[in-house]
Tab-separated table of N, CA and C in Angstrom:
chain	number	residue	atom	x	y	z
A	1	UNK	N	0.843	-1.203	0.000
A	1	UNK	CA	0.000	0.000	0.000
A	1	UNK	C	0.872	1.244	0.000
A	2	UNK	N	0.006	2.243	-0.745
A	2	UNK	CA	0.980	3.724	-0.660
A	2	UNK	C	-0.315	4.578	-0.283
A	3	UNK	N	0.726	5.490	0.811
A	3	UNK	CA	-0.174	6.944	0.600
A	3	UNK	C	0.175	7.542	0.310
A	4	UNK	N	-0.975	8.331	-0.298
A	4	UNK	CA	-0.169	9.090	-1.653
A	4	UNK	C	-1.254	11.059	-1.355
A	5	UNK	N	-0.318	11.733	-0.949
A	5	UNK	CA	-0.926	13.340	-0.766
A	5	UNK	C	-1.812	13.921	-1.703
A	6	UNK	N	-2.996	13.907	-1.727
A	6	UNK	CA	-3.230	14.875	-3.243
A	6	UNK	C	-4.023	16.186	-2.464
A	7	UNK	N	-3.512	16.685	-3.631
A	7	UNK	CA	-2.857	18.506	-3.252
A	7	UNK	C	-3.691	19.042	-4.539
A	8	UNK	N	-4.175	19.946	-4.862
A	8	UNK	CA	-5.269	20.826	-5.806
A	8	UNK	C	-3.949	21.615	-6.669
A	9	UNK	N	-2.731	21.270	-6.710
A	9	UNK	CA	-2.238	22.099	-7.319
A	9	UNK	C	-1.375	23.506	-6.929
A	10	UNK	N	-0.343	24.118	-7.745
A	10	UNK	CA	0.365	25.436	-6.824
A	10	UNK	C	0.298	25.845	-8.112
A	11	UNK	N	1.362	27.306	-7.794
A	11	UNK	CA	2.111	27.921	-8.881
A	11	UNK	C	3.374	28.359	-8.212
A	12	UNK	N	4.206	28.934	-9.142
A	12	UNK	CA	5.151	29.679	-8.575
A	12	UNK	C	5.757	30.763	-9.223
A	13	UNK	N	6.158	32.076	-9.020
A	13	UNK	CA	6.176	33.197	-10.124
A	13	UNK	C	7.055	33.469	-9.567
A	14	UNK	N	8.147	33.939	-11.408
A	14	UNK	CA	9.629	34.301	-11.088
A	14	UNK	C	9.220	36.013	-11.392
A	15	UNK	N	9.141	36.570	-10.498
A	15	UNK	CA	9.033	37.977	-10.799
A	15	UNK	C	9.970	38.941	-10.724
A	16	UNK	N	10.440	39.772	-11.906
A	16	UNK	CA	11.804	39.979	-12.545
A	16	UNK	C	11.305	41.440	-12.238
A	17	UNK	N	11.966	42.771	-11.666
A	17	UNK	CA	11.613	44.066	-11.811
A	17	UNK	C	12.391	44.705	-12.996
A	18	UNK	N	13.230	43.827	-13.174
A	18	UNK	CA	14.383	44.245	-14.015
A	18	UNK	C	14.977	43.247	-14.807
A	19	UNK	N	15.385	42.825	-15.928
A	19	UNK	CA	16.105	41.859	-16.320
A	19	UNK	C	17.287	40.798	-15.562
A	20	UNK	N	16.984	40.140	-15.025
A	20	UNK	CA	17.726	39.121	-14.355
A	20	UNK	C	17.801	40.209	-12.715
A	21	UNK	N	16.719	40.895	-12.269
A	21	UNK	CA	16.589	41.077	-11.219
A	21	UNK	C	15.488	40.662	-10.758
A	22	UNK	N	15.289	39.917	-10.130
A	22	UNK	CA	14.484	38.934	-9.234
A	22	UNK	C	14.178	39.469	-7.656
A	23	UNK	N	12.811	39.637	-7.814
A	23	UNK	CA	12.073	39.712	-6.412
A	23	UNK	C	11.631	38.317	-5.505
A	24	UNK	N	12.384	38.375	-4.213
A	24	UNK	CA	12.331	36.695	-3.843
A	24	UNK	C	12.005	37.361	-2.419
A	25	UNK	N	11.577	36.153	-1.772
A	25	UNK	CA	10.546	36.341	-0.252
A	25	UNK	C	11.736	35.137	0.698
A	26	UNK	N	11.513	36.105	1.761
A	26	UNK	CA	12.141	35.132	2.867
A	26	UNK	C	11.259	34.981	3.808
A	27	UNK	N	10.868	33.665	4.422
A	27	UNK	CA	10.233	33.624	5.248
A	27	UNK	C	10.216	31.783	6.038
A	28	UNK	N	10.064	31.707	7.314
A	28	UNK	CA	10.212	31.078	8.158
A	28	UNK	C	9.118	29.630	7.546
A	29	UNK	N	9.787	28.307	7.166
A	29	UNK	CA	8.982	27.295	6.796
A	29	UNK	C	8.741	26.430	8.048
A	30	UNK	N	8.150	25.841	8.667
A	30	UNK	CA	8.329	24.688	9.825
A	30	UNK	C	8.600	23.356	9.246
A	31	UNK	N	8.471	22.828	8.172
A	31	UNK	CA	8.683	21.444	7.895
A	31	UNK	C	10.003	21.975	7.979
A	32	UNK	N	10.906	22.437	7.213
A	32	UNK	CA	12.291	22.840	7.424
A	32	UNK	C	12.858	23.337	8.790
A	33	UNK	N	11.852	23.482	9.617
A	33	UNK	CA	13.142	24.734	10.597
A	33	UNK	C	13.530	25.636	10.517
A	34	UNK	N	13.072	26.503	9.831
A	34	UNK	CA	14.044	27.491	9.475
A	34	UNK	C	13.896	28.912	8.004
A	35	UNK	N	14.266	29.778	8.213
A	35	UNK	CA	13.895	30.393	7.131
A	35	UNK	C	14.225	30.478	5.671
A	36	UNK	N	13.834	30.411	4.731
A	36	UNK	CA	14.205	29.561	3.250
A	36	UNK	C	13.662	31.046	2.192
A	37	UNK	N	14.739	31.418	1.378
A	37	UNK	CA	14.986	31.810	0.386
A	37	UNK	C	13.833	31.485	-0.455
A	38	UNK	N	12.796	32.351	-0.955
A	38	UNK	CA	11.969	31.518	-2.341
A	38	UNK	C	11.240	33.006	-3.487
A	39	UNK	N	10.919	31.756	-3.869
A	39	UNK	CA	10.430	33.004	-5.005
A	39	UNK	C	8.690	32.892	-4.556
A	40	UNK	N	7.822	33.464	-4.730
A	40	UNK	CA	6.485	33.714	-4.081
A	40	UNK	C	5.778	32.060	-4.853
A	41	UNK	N	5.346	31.999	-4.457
A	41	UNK	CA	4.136	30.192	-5.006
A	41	UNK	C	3.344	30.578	-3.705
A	42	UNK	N	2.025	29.852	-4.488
A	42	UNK	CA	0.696	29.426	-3.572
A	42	UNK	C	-0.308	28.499	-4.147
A	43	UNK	N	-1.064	27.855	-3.368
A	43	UNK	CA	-1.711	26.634	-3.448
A	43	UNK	C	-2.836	27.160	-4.544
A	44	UNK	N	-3.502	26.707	-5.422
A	44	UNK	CA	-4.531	26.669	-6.182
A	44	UNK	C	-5.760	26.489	-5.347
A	45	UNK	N	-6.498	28.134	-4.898
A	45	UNK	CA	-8.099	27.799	-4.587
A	45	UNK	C	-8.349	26.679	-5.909
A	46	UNK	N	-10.247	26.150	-5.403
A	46	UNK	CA	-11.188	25.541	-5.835
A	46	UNK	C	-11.448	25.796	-6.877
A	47	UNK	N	-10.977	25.396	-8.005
A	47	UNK	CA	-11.758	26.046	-9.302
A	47	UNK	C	-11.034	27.285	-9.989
A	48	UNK	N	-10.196	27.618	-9.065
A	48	UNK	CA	-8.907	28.799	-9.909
A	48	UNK	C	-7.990	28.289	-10.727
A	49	UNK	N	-7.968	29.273	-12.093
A	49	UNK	CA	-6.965	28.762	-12.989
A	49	UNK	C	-5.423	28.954	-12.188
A	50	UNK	N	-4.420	28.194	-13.100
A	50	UNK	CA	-2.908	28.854	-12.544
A	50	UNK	C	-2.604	30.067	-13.120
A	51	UNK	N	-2.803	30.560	-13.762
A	51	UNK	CA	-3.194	31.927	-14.337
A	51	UNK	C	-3.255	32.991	-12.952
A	52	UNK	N	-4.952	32.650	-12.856
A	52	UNK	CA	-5.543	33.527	-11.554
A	52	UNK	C	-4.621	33.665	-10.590
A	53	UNK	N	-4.169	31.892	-9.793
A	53	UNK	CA	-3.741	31.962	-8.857
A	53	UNK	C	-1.961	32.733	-8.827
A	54	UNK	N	-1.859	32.662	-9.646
A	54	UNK	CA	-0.493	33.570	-9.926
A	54	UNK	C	-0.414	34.694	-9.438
A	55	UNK	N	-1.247	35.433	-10.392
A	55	UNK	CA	-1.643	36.995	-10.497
A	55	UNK	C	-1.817	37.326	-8.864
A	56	UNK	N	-2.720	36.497	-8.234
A	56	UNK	CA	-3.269	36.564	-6.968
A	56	UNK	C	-2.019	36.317	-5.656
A	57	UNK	N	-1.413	35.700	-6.038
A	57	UNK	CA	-0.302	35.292	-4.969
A	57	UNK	C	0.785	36.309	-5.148
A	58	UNK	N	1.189	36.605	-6.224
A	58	UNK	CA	2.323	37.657	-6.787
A	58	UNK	C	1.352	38.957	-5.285
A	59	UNK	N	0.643	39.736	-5.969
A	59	UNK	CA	0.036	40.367	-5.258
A	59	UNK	C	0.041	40.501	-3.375
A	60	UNK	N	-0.223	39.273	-3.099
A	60	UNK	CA	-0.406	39.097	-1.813
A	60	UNK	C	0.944	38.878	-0.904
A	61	UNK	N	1.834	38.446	-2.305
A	61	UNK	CA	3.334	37.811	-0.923
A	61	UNK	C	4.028	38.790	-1.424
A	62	UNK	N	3.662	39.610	-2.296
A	62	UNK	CA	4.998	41.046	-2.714
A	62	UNK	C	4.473	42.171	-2.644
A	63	UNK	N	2.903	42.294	-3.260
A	63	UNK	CA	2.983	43.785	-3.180
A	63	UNK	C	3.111	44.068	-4.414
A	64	UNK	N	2.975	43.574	-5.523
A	64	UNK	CA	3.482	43.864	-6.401
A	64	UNK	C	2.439	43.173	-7.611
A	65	UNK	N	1.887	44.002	-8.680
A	65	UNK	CA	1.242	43.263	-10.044
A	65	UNK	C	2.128	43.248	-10.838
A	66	UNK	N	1.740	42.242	-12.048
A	66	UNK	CA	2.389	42.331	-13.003
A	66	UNK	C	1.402	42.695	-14.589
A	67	UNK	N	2.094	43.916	-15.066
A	67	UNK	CA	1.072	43.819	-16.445
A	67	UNK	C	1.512	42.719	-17.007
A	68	UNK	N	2.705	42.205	-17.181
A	68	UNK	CA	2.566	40.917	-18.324
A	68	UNK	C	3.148	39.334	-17.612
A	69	UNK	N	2.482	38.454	-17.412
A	69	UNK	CA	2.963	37.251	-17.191
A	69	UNK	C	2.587	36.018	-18.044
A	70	UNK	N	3.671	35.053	-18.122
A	70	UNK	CA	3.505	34.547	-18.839
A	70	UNK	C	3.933	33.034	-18.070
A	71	UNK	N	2.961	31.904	-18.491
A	71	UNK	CA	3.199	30.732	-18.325
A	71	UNK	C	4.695	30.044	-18.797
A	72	UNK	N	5.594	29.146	-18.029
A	72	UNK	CA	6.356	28.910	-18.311
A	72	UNK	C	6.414	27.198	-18.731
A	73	UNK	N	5.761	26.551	-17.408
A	73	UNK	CA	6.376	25.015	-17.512
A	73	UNK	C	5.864	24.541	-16.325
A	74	UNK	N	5.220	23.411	-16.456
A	74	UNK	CA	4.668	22.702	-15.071
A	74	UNK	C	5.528	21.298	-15.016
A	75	UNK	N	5.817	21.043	-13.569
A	75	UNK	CA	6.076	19.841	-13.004
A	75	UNK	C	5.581	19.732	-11.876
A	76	UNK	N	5.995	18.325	-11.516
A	76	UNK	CA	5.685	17.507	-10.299
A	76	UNK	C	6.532	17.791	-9.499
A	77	UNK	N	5.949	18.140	-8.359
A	77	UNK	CA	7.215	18.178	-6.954
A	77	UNK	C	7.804	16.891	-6.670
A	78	UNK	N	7.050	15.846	-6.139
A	78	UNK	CA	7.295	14.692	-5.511
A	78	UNK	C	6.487	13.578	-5.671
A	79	UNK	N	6.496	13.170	-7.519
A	79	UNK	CA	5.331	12.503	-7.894
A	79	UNK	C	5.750	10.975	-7.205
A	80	UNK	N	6.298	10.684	-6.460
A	80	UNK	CA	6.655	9.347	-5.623
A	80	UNK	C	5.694	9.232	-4.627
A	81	UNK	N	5.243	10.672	-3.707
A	81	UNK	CA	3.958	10.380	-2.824
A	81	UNK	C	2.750	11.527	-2.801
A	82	UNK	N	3.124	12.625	-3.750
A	82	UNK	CA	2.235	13.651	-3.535
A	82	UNK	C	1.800	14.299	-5.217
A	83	UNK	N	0.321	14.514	-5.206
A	83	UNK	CA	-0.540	14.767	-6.979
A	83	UNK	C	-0.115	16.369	-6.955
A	84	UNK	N	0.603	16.710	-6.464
A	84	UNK	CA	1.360	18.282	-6.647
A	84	UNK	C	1.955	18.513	-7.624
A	85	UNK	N	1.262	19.308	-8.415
A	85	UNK	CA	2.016	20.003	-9.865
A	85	UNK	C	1.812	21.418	-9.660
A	86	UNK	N	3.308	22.128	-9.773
A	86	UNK	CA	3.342	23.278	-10.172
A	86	UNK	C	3.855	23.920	-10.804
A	87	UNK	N	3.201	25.122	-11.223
A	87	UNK	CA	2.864	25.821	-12.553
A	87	UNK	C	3.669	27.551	-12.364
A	88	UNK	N	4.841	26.802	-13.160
A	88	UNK	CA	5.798	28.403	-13.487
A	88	UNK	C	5.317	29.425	-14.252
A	89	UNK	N	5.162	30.454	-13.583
A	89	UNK	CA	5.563	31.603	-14.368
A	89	UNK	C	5.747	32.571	-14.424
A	90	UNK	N	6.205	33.885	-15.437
A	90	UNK	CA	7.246	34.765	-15.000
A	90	UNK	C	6.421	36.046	-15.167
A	91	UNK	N	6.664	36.671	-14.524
A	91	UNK	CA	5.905	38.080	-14.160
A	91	UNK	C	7.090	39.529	-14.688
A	92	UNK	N	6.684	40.090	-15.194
A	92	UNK	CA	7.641	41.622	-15.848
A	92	UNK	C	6.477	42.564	-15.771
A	93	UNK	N	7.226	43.777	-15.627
A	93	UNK	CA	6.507	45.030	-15.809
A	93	UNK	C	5.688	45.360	-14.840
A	94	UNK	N	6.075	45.038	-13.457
A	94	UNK	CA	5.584	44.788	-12.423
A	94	UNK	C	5.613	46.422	-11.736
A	95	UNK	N	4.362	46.269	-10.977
A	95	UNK	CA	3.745	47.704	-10.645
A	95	UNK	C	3.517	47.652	-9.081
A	96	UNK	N	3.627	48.598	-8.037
A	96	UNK	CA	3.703	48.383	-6.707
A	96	UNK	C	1.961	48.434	-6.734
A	97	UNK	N	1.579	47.070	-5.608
A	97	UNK	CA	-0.098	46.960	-4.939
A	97	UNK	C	0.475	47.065	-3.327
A	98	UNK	N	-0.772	46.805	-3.084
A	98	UNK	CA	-0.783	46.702	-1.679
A	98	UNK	C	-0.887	45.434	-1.247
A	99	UNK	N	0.340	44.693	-0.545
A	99	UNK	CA	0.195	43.178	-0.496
A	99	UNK	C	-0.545	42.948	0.647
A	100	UNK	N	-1.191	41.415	0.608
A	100	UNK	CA	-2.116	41.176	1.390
A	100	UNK	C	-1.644	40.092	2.223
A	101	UNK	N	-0.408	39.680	2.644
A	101	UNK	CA	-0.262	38.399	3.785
A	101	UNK	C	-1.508	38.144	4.331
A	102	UNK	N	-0.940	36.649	4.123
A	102	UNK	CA	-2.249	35.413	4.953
A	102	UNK	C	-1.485	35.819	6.443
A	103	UNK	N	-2.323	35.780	7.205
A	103	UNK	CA	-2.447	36.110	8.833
A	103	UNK	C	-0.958	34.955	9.287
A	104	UNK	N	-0.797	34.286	9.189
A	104	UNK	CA	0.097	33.370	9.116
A	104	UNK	C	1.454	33.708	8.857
A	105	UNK	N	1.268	34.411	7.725
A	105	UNK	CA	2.476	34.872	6.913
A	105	UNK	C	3.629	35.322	7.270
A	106	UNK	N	4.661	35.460	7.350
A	106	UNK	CA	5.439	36.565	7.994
A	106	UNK	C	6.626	36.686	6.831
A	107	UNK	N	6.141	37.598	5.582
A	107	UNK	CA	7.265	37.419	4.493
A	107	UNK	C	8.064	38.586	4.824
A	108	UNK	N	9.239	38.807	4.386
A	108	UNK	CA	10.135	39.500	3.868
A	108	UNK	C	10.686	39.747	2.561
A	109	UNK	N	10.588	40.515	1.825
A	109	UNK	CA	10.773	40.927	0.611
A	109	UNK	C	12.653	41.171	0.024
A	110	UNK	N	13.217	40.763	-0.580
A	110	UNK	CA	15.017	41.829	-1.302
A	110	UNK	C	14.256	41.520	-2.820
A	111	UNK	N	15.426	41.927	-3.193
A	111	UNK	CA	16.130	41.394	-4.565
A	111	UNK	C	17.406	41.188	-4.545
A	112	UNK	N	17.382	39.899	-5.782
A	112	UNK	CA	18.703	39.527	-6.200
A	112	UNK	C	18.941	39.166	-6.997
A	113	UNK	N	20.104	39.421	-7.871
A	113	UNK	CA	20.557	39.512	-9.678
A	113	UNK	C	19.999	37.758	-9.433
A	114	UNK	N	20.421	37.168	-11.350
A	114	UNK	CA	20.646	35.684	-10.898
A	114	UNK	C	21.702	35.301	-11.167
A	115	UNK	N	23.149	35.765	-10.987
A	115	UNK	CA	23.816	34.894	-10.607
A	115	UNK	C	24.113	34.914	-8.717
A	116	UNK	N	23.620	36.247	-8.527
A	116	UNK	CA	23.585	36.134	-6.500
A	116	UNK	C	22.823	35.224	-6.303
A	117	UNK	N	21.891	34.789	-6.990
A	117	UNK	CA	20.929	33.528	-6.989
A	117	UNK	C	21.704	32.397	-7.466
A	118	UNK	N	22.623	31.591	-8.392
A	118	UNK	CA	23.014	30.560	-8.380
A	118	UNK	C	24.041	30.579	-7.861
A	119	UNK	N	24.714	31.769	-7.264
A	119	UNK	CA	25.763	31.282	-6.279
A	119	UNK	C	25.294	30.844	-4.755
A	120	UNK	N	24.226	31.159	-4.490
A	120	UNK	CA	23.253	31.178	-3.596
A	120	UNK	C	22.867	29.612	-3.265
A	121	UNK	N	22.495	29.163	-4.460
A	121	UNK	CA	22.568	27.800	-4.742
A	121	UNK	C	23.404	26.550	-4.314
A	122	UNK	N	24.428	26.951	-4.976
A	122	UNK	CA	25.860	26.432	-4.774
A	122	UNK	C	26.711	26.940	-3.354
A	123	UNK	N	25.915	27.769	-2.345
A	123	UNK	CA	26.892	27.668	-1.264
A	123	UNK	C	25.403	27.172	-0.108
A	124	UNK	N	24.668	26.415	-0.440
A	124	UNK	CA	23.453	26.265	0.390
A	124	UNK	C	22.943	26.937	0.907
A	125	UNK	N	22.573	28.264	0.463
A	125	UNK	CA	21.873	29.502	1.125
A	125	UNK	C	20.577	29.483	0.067
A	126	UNK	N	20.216	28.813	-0.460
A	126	UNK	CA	18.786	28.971	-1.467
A	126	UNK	C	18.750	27.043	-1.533
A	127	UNK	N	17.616	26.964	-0.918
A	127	UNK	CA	17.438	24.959	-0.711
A	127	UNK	C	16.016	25.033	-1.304
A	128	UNK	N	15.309	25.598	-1.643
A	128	UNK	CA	13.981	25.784	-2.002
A	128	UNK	C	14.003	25.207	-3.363
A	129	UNK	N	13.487	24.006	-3.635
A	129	UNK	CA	13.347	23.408	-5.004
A	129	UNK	C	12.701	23.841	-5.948
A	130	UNK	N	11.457	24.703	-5.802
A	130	UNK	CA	10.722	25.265	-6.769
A	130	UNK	C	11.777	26.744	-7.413
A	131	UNK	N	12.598	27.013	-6.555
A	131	UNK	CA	13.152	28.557	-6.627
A	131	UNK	C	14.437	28.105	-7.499
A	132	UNK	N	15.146	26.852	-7.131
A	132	UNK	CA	16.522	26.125	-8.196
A	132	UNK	C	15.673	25.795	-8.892
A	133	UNK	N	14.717	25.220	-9.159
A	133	UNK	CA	14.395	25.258	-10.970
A	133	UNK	C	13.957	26.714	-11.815
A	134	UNK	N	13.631	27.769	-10.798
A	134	UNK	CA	13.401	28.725	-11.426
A	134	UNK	C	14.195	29.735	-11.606
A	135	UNK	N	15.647	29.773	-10.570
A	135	UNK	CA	16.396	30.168	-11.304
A	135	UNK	C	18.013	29.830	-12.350
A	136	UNK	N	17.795	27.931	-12.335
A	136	UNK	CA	18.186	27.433	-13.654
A	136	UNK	C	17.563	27.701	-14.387
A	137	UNK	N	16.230	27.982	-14.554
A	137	UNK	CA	15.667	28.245	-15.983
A	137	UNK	C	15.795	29.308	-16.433
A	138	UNK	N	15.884	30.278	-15.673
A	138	UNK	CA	16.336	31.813	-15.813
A	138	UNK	C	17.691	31.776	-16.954
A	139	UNK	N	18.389	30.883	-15.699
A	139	UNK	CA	19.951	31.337	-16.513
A	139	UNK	C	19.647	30.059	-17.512
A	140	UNK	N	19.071	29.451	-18.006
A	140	UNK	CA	19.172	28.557	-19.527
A	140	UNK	C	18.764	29.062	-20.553
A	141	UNK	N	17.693	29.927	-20.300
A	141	UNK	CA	16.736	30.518	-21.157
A	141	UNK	C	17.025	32.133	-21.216
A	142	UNK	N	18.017	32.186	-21.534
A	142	UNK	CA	17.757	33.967	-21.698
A	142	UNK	C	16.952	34.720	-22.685
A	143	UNK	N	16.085	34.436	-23.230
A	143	UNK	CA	14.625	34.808	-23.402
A	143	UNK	C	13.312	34.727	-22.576
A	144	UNK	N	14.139	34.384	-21.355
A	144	UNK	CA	12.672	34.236	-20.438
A	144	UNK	C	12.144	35.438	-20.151
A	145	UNK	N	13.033	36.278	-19.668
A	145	UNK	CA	12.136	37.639	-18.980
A	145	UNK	C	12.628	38.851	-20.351
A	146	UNK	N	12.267	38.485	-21.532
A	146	UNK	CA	12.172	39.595	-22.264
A	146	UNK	C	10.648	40.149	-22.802
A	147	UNK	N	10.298	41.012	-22.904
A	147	UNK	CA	9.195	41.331	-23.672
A	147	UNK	C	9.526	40.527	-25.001
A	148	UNK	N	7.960	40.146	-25.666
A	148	UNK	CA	7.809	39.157	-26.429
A	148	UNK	C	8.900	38.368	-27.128
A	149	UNK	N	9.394	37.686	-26.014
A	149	UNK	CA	10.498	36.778	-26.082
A	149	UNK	C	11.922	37.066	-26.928
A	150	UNK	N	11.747	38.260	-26.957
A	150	UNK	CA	13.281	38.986	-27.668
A	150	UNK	C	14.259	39.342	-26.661
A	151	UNK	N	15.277	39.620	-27.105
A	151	UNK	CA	16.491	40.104	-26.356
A	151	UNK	C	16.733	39.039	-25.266
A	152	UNK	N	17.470	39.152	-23.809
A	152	UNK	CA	17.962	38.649	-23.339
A	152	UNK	C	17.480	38.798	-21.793
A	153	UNK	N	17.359	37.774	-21.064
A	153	UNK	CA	16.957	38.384	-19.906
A	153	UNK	C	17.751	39.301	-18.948
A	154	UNK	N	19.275	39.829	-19.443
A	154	UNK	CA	19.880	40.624	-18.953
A	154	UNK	C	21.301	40.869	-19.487
């Protein structure tokens, strides 16, 4: 027998203010212990696209809209025990809101280029798995954070 988690789904948004400048959240996880480096993700309400829930989470854990985002790439976190798929994508042209933390919450906001992000990586100061695939994809794809996929993301 297996048990197996099923989960409604996430997202996770690489939100760039600047070309290869990245807005990332720090905040205190308990399965970890400890406070973890990430880029903003949240669980998929009932019936919300990953679209919506993007737009909606960007908002709430930064403070921040984006006029243009764009879907990137979905995977599985931990398809060995949990139906969790989440859904990348990248946010530009981003405009200050008024963020809304869940009561729970306790984020902290920087920025950081991406290579302060894959060195970040490589000295174990960024362990957040959704945030190393998003910012390897950053640095693979330098068309990710351009307006309509031209130029370079930095």
């Amino acid at each position: 027998t297996r048990e197996i988690v099923e989960h409604p789904g996430a997202v996770a948004i690489i939100p760039l203010l600047e070309p290869k400048k990245i807005l990332v959240t720090r905040q205190y996880r308990m399965a970890a212990g400890k406070h973890l480096i990430e880029i903003p993700a949240g669980t998929l309400e009932r019936g919300e696209s990953p679209l919506l829930c993007a737009k909606r989470e960007l908002v709430e854990e930064t403070g921040y809209a984006a006029r243009r985002i764009r879907r990137l790439f979905s995977c599985y976190l931990a398809p060995g025990y949990s139906t969790e798929k989440i859904h990348f994508f990248i946010a530009t042209r981003l405009v200050p809101r008024k963020a809304r933390q869940a009561e729970d919450e306790r984020i902290a906001l920087r920025t950081m280029d991406l290579q302060e992000g894959l060195r970040g990586i490589e000295r174990g100061q960024i362990q957040d798995a959704k945030t190393i695939c998003a910012l390897y994809y950053l640095a693979t794809h330098e068309r990710a954070g351009s307006r309509k996929g031209k130029g370079r993301v930095g």
